């Protein structure tokens, strides 16, 4: 059964710290892995990693895909209170990759 | 309004009542998805619409749940005879085309509370 597991479940850090969030997956016919940030209700898209794009960076956020280990990490450097959110990892599944299987998320709280 | 919109934002209902949740996808997006997020859990796929194709209903948890999409745009998720375990945030998402990269844009969700 396709599944996504994220760790840690929650994390509390101080502003300026660097954090690493983990995502491991099991999916038939891997296509891509997506990271989302969820602050209130609507998850917002961060990164998509594929076999041809295993590393992405945007400002203080970066993500790497390890296809051999079936995992991905999301790094946030110099954390700010605005980074506090739930970070979700997802992989598409199904014949056409139209369904996203999500992990339970990592709750990040950045204290000032 | 360029994003996905959902209404109502919050809904409180009594056990046994029916509820309807609405989703307006981004204009031009042909694919529409419904997810459910229970407290402390990740998003759970419910149903998927793509163009005029038959919807993929494989994620609907019971026959009390149904959804339709009219005119290839607005979608309504209906829950009949609500139960307390239906309490969750119901999220709608849309994407431009059904492609393998599947970047989905989410609406703000409807928080459903069944008393």
mmCIF file of C-alpha atoms in Angstrom:
data_model
loop_
_atom_site.group_PDB
_atom_site.id
_atom_site.type_symbol
_atom_site.label_atom_id
_atom_site.label_comp_id
_atom_site.label_asym_id
_atom_site.label_seq_id
_atom_site.Cartn_x
_atom_site.Cartn_y
_atom_site.Cartn_z
ATOM 1 C CA UNK A 1 0.000 0.000 0.000
ATOM 2 C CA UNK A 2 1.309 3.434 -0.912
ATOM 3 C CA UNK A 3 2.260 5.451 2.125
ATOM 4 C CA UNK A 4 4.208 8.487 3.285
ATOM 5 C CA UNK A 5 5.773 8.819 6.720
ATOM 6 C CA UNK A 6 7.080 12.077 8.105
ATOM 7 C CA UNK A 7 9.286 12.775 11.071
ATOM 8 C CA UNK A 8 9.436 14.283 13.536
ATOM 9 C CA UNK A 9 5.746 14.737 14.257
ATOM 10 C CA UNK A 10 6.467 18.056 15.919
ATOM 11 C CA UNK A 11 9.407 20.295 16.541
ATOM 12 C CA UNK A 12 10.015 23.433 18.591
ATOM 13 C CA UNK A 13 13.038 25.598 17.805
ATOM 14 C CA UNK A 14 14.250 29.134 18.410
ATOM 15 C CA UNK A 15 14.567 31.800 15.776
ATOM 16 C CA UNK A 16 17.789 31.432 13.860
ATOM 17 C CA UNK A 17 18.008 27.676 14.262
ATOM 18 C CA UNK A 18 18.264 25.328 11.291
ATOM 19 C CA UNK A 19 15.759 22.490 11.022
ATOM 20 C CA UNK A 20 15.581 19.349 8.923
ATOM 21 C CA UNK A 21 12.276 17.642 8.272
ATOM 22 C CA UNK A 22 12.135 14.100 6.969
ATOM 23 C CA UNK A 23 9.831 12.298 4.609
ATOM 24 C CA UNK A 24 9.982 8.659 3.544
ATOM 25 C CA UNK A 25 7.682 7.064 1.023
ATOM 26 C CA UNK A 26 6.550 3.802 -0.472
ATOM 27 C CA UNK A 27 4.718 4.159 -3.747
ATOM 28 C CA UNK A 28 4.261 2.100 -6.855
ATOM 29 C CA UNK A 29 5.612 3.875 -9.915
ATOM 30 C CA UNK A 30 7.259 6.897 -8.342
ATOM 31 C CA UNK A 31 6.667 10.108 -10.247
ATOM 32 C CA UNK A 32 7.430 12.977 -7.903
ATOM 33 C CA UNK A 33 7.447 14.141 -4.308
ATOM 34 C CA UNK A 34 5.870 17.380 -3.185
ATOM 35 C CA UNK A 35 6.301 19.545 -0.117
ATOM 36 C CA UNK A 36 3.533 21.832 1.146
ATOM 37 C CA UNK A 37 3.351 24.375 3.961
ATOM 38 C CA UNK A 38 0.062 24.594 5.837
ATOM 39 C CA UNK A 39 -0.383 27.589 8.104
ATOM 40 C CA UNK A 40 -4.109 27.836 8.704
ATOM 41 C CA UNK A 41 -6.133 25.753 6.361
ATOM 42 C CA UNK A 42 -4.898 25.869 2.776
ATOM 43 C CA UNK A 43 -1.637 24.022 2.098
ATOM 44 C CA UNK A 44 0.616 26.084 -0.119
ATOM 45 C CA UNK A 45 3.015 24.482 -2.550
ATOM 46 C CA UNK A 46 6.733 24.661 -1.777
ATOM 47 C CA UNK A 47 8.668 22.220 -3.928
ATOM 48 C CA UNK A 48 8.282 19.367 -6.318
ATOM 49 C CA UNK A 49 11.123 16.894 -6.700
ATOM 50 C CA UNK A 50 11.405 14.400 -9.516
ATOM 51 C CA UNK A 51 13.964 12.014 -10.902
ATOM 52 C CA UNK A 52 15.253 14.833 -13.082
ATOM 53 C CA UNK A 53 15.131 17.457 -10.368
ATOM 54 C CA UNK A 54 16.285 16.002 -7.087
ATOM 55 C CA UNK A 55 17.336 19.239 -5.434
ATOM 56 C CA UNK A 56 15.411 22.468 -5.098
ATOM 57 C CA UNK A 57 16.128 25.703 -3.232
ATOM 58 C CA UNK A 58 14.153 28.820 -2.545
ATOM 59 C CA UNK A 59 15.574 31.353 -0.150
ATOM 60 C CA UNK A 60 16.092 29.746 3.230
ATOM 61 C CA UNK A 61 14.274 26.566 2.215
ATOM 62 C CA UNK A 62 15.814 23.704 0.335
ATOM 63 C CA UNK A 63 14.878 20.124 -0.348
ATOM 64 C CA UNK A 64 16.646 17.032 -1.581
ATOM 65 C CA UNK A 65 15.262 13.774 -2.921
ATOM 66 C CA UNK A 66 17.084 10.507 -2.289
ATOM 67 C CA UNK A 67 15.516 7.956 -4.634
ATOM 68 C CA UNK A 68 17.783 5.215 -3.390
ATOM 69 C CA UNK A 69 16.625 5.683 0.179
ATOM 70 C CA UNK A 70 13.046 6.539 -0.871
ATOM 71 C CA UNK A 71 13.155 9.699 1.155
ATOM 72 C CA UNK A 72 13.388 13.447 1.079
ATOM 73 C CA UNK A 73 14.448 16.154 3.475
ATOM 74 C CA UNK A 74 13.297 19.727 3.795
ATOM 75 C CA UNK A 75 15.802 22.120 5.316
ATOM 76 C CA UNK A 76 14.989 25.526 6.712
ATOM 77 C CA UNK A 77 17.913 27.707 7.725
ATOM 78 C CA UNK A 78 17.813 30.798 9.944
ATOM 79 C CA UNK A 79 14.262 29.995 10.979
ATOM 80 C CA UNK A 80 11.775 32.779 11.643
ATOM 81 C CA UNK A 81 8.492 32.802 13.556
ATOM 82 C CA UNK A 82 6.721 32.984 10.208
ATOM 83 C CA UNK A 83 8.026 29.528 9.405
ATOM 84 C CA UNK A 84 5.750 28.088 12.079
ATOM 85 C CA UNK A 85 3.369 25.781 10.256
ATOM 86 C CA UNK A 86 2.613 22.199 9.409
ATOM 87 C CA UNK A 87 4.875 20.889 6.665
ATOM 88 C CA UNK A 88 3.309 18.205 4.520
ATOM 89 C CA UNK A 89 4.975 15.754 2.194
ATOM 90 C CA UNK A 90 3.016 13.998 -0.565
ATOM 91 C CA UNK A 91 3.529 11.643 -3.482
ATOM 92 C CA UNK A 92 1.165 11.081 -6.412
ATOM 93 C CA UNK A 93 -0.295 7.620 -6.839
ATOM 94 C CA UNK A 94 -2.794 5.909 -9.060
ATOM 95 C CA UNK A 95 -2.694 4.988 -12.700
ATOM 96 C CA UNK A 96 -2.424 8.613 -13.776
ATOM 97 C CA UNK A 97 -0.765 10.019 -10.670
ATOM 98 C CA UNK A 98 -3.849 12.064 -9.976
ATOM 99 C CA UNK A 99 -4.185 11.246 -6.288
ATOM 100 C CA UNK A 100 -1.827 12.614 -3.681
ATOM 101 C CA UNK A 101 -0.912 10.483 -0.694
ATOM 102 C CA UNK A 102 0.036 12.736 2.186
ATOM 103 C CA UNK A 103 2.072 12.138 5.281
ATOM 104 C CA UNK A 104 0.677 13.234 8.632
ATOM 105 C CA UNK A 105 2.907 16.284 8.568
ATOM 106 C CA UNK A 106 5.482 17.851 10.847
ATOM 107 C CA UNK A 107 4.291 20.628 13.119
ATOM 108 C CA UNK A 108 7.025 23.232 13.366
ATOM 109 C CA UNK A 109 6.917 25.957 15.958
ATOM 110 C CA UNK A 110 9.572 28.667 15.900
ATOM 111 C CA UNK A 111 9.851 30.621 19.130
ATOM 112 C CA UNK A 112 11.119 34.203 19.198
ATOM 113 C CA UNK B 1 -9.933 36.065 -7.074
ATOM 114 C CA UNK B 2 -7.307 33.871 -8.612
ATOM 115 C CA UNK B 3 -7.355 31.114 -6.031
ATOM 116 C CA UNK B 4 -9.565 28.184 -5.120
ATOM 117 C CA UNK B 5 -12.481 29.254 -2.968
ATOM 118 C CA UNK B 6 -14.626 27.173 -0.667
ATOM 119 C CA UNK B 7 -17.804 27.802 1.256
ATOM 120 C CA UNK B 8 -18.812 27.834 3.967
ATOM 121 C CA UNK B 9 -15.573 28.315 5.867
ATOM 122 C CA UNK B 10 -17.119 26.738 8.940
ATOM 123 C CA UNK B 11 -20.138 24.512 9.332
ATOM 124 C CA UNK B 12 -21.618 23.176 12.548
ATOM 125 C CA UNK B 13 -24.357 20.626 12.191
ATOM 126 C CA UNK B 14 -26.210 18.077 14.234
ATOM 127 C CA UNK B 15 -25.681 14.379 13.855
ATOM 128 C CA UNK B 16 -27.968 12.946 11.225
ATOM 129 C CA UNK B 17 -28.319 16.119 9.163
ATOM 130 C CA UNK B 18 -27.122 16.469 5.592
ATOM 131 C CA UNK B 19 -24.484 19.048 4.611
ATOM 132 C CA UNK B 20 -23.245 20.476 1.333
ATOM 133 C CA UNK B 21 -19.792 21.909 0.863
ATOM 134 C CA UNK B 22 -18.911 23.995 -2.175
ATOM 135 C CA UNK B 23 -15.705 24.448 -4.109
ATOM 136 C CA UNK B 24 -14.916 26.959 -6.857
ATOM 137 C CA UNK B 25 -11.690 25.921 -8.590
ATOM 138 C CA UNK B 26 -9.244 28.200 -10.326
ATOM 139 C CA UNK B 27 -10.643 29.235 -13.677
ATOM 140 C CA UNK B 28 -9.368 27.002 -16.442
ATOM 141 C CA UNK B 29 -8.293 24.184 -14.148
ATOM 142 C CA UNK B 30 -9.714 20.956 -15.472
ATOM 143 C CA UNK B 31 -8.890 18.738 -12.515
ATOM 144 C CA UNK B 32 -10.589 19.080 -9.132
ATOM 145 C CA UNK B 33 -9.915 17.127 -5.951
ATOM 146 C CA UNK B 34 -11.512 16.767 -2.542
ATOM 147 C CA UNK B 35 -9.502 15.838 0.536
ATOM 148 C CA UNK B 36 -10.340 15.459 4.192
ATOM 149 C CA UNK B 37 -8.026 16.335 7.052
ATOM 150 C CA UNK B 38 -8.909 15.043 10.473
ATOM 151 C CA UNK B 39 -7.312 16.480 13.592
ATOM 152 C CA UNK B 40 -3.634 15.598 13.768
ATOM 153 C CA UNK B 41 -3.664 13.666 10.530
ATOM 154 C CA UNK B 42 -2.535 14.203 6.997
ATOM 155 C CA UNK B 43 -4.839 14.840 4.077
ATOM 156 C CA UNK B 44 -6.946 11.920 2.947
ATOM 157 C CA UNK B 45 -7.965 11.726 -0.715
ATOM 158 C CA UNK B 46 -11.716 11.537 -1.269
ATOM 159 C CA UNK B 47 -12.634 12.090 -4.915
ATOM 160 C CA UNK B 48 -11.187 13.426 -8.155
ATOM 161 C CA UNK B 49 -12.789 14.992 -11.234
ATOM 162 C CA UNK B 50 -11.022 15.425 -14.552
ATOM 163 C CA UNK B 51 -12.829 17.067 -17.422
ATOM 164 C CA UNK B 52 -15.779 15.015 -18.629
ATOM 165 C CA UNK B 53 -14.376 11.717 -17.440
ATOM 166 C CA UNK B 54 -16.126 9.666 -14.782
ATOM 167 C CA UNK B 55 -14.923 10.792 -11.361
ATOM 168 C CA UNK B 56 -12.542 8.681 -9.315
ATOM 169 C CA UNK B 57 -14.541 8.024 -6.155
ATOM 170 C CA UNK B 58 -12.175 5.494 -4.671
ATOM 171 C CA UNK B 59 -11.429 7.578 -1.580
ATOM 172 C CA UNK B 60 -14.995 8.199 -0.426
ATOM 173 C CA UNK B 61 -15.289 6.579 3.019
ATOM 174 C CA UNK B 62 -18.932 5.521 2.743
ATOM 175 C CA UNK B 63 -22.008 5.807 0.564
ATOM 176 C CA UNK B 64 -23.123 8.768 2.667
ATOM 177 C CA UNK B 65 -20.536 10.803 0.779
ATOM 178 C CA UNK B 66 -21.099 11.989 -2.765
ATOM 179 C CA UNK B 67 -19.848 14.775 -4.979
ATOM 180 C CA UNK B 68 -20.696 16.339 -8.258
ATOM 181 C CA UNK B 69 -19.125 18.856 -10.532
ATOM 182 C CA UNK B 70 -21.385 20.945 -12.687
ATOM 183 C CA UNK B 71 -20.278 22.364 -15.997
ATOM 184 C CA UNK B 72 -16.718 21.311 -15.403
ATOM 185 C CA UNK B 73 -16.296 24.011 -12.790
ATOM 186 C CA UNK B 74 -17.986 24.276 -9.381
ATOM 187 C CA UNK B 75 -18.119 21.154 -7.245
ATOM 188 C CA UNK B 76 -20.336 20.219 -4.334
ATOM 189 C CA UNK B 77 -19.459 17.577 -1.751
ATOM 190 C CA UNK B 78 -22.529 16.220 0.032
ATOM 191 C CA UNK B 79 -22.482 14.265 3.256
ATOM 192 C CA UNK B 80 -25.759 12.644 4.189
ATOM 193 C CA UNK B 81 -26.792 11.661 7.705
ATOM 194 C CA UNK B 82 -23.635 13.152 9.190
ATOM 195 C CA UNK B 83 -21.820 11.341 11.964
ATOM 196 C CA UNK B 84 -19.433 12.739 14.555
ATOM 197 C CA UNK B 85 -16.506 11.029 12.864
ATOM 198 C CA UNK B 86 -17.199 13.159 9.792
ATOM 199 C CA UNK B 87 -15.889 16.182 11.703
ATOM 200 C CA UNK B 88 -12.812 17.386 9.843
ATOM 201 C CA UNK B 89 -11.525 20.064 7.520
ATOM 202 C CA UNK B 90 -12.599 19.389 3.952
ATOM 203 C CA UNK B 91 -10.135 20.751 1.419
ATOM 204 C CA UNK B 92 -10.638 21.224 -2.269
ATOM 205 C CA UNK B 93 -7.816 21.564 -4.768
ATOM 206 C CA UNK B 94 -7.552 22.107 -8.495
ATOM 207 C CA UNK B 95 -4.844 21.690 -11.074
ATOM 208 C CA UNK B 96 -4.396 22.942 -14.585
ATOM 209 C CA UNK B 97 -4.125 19.597 -16.322
ATOM 210 C CA UNK B 98 -3.942 16.036 -15.261
ATOM 211 C CA UNK B 99 -0.222 15.588 -15.671
ATOM 212 C CA UNK B 100 2.277 13.523 -13.817
ATOM 213 C CA UNK B 101 3.682 16.478 -11.948
ATOM 214 C CA UNK B 102 0.342 17.137 -10.366
ATOM 215 C CA UNK B 103 0.844 20.548 -8.763
ATOM 216 C CA UNK B 104 -2.408 21.112 -6.941
ATOM 217 C CA UNK B 105 -3.604 24.442 -5.573
ATOM 218 C CA UNK B 106 -5.667 24.235 -2.414
ATOM 219 C CA UNK B 107 -8.589 26.220 -1.152
ATOM 220 C CA UNK B 108 -8.896 27.389 2.455
ATOM 221 C CA UNK B 109 -11.134 24.479 3.379
ATOM 222 C CA UNK B 110 -14.395 24.031 5.223
ATOM 223 C CA UNK B 111 -14.210 23.070 8.881
ATOM 224 C CA UNK B 112 -17.107 20.721 9.568
ATOM 225 C CA UNK B 113 -18.158 20.028 13.133
ATOM 226 C CA UNK B 114 -20.830 17.412 13.770
ATOM 227 C CA UNK B 115 -22.329 17.638 17.220
#
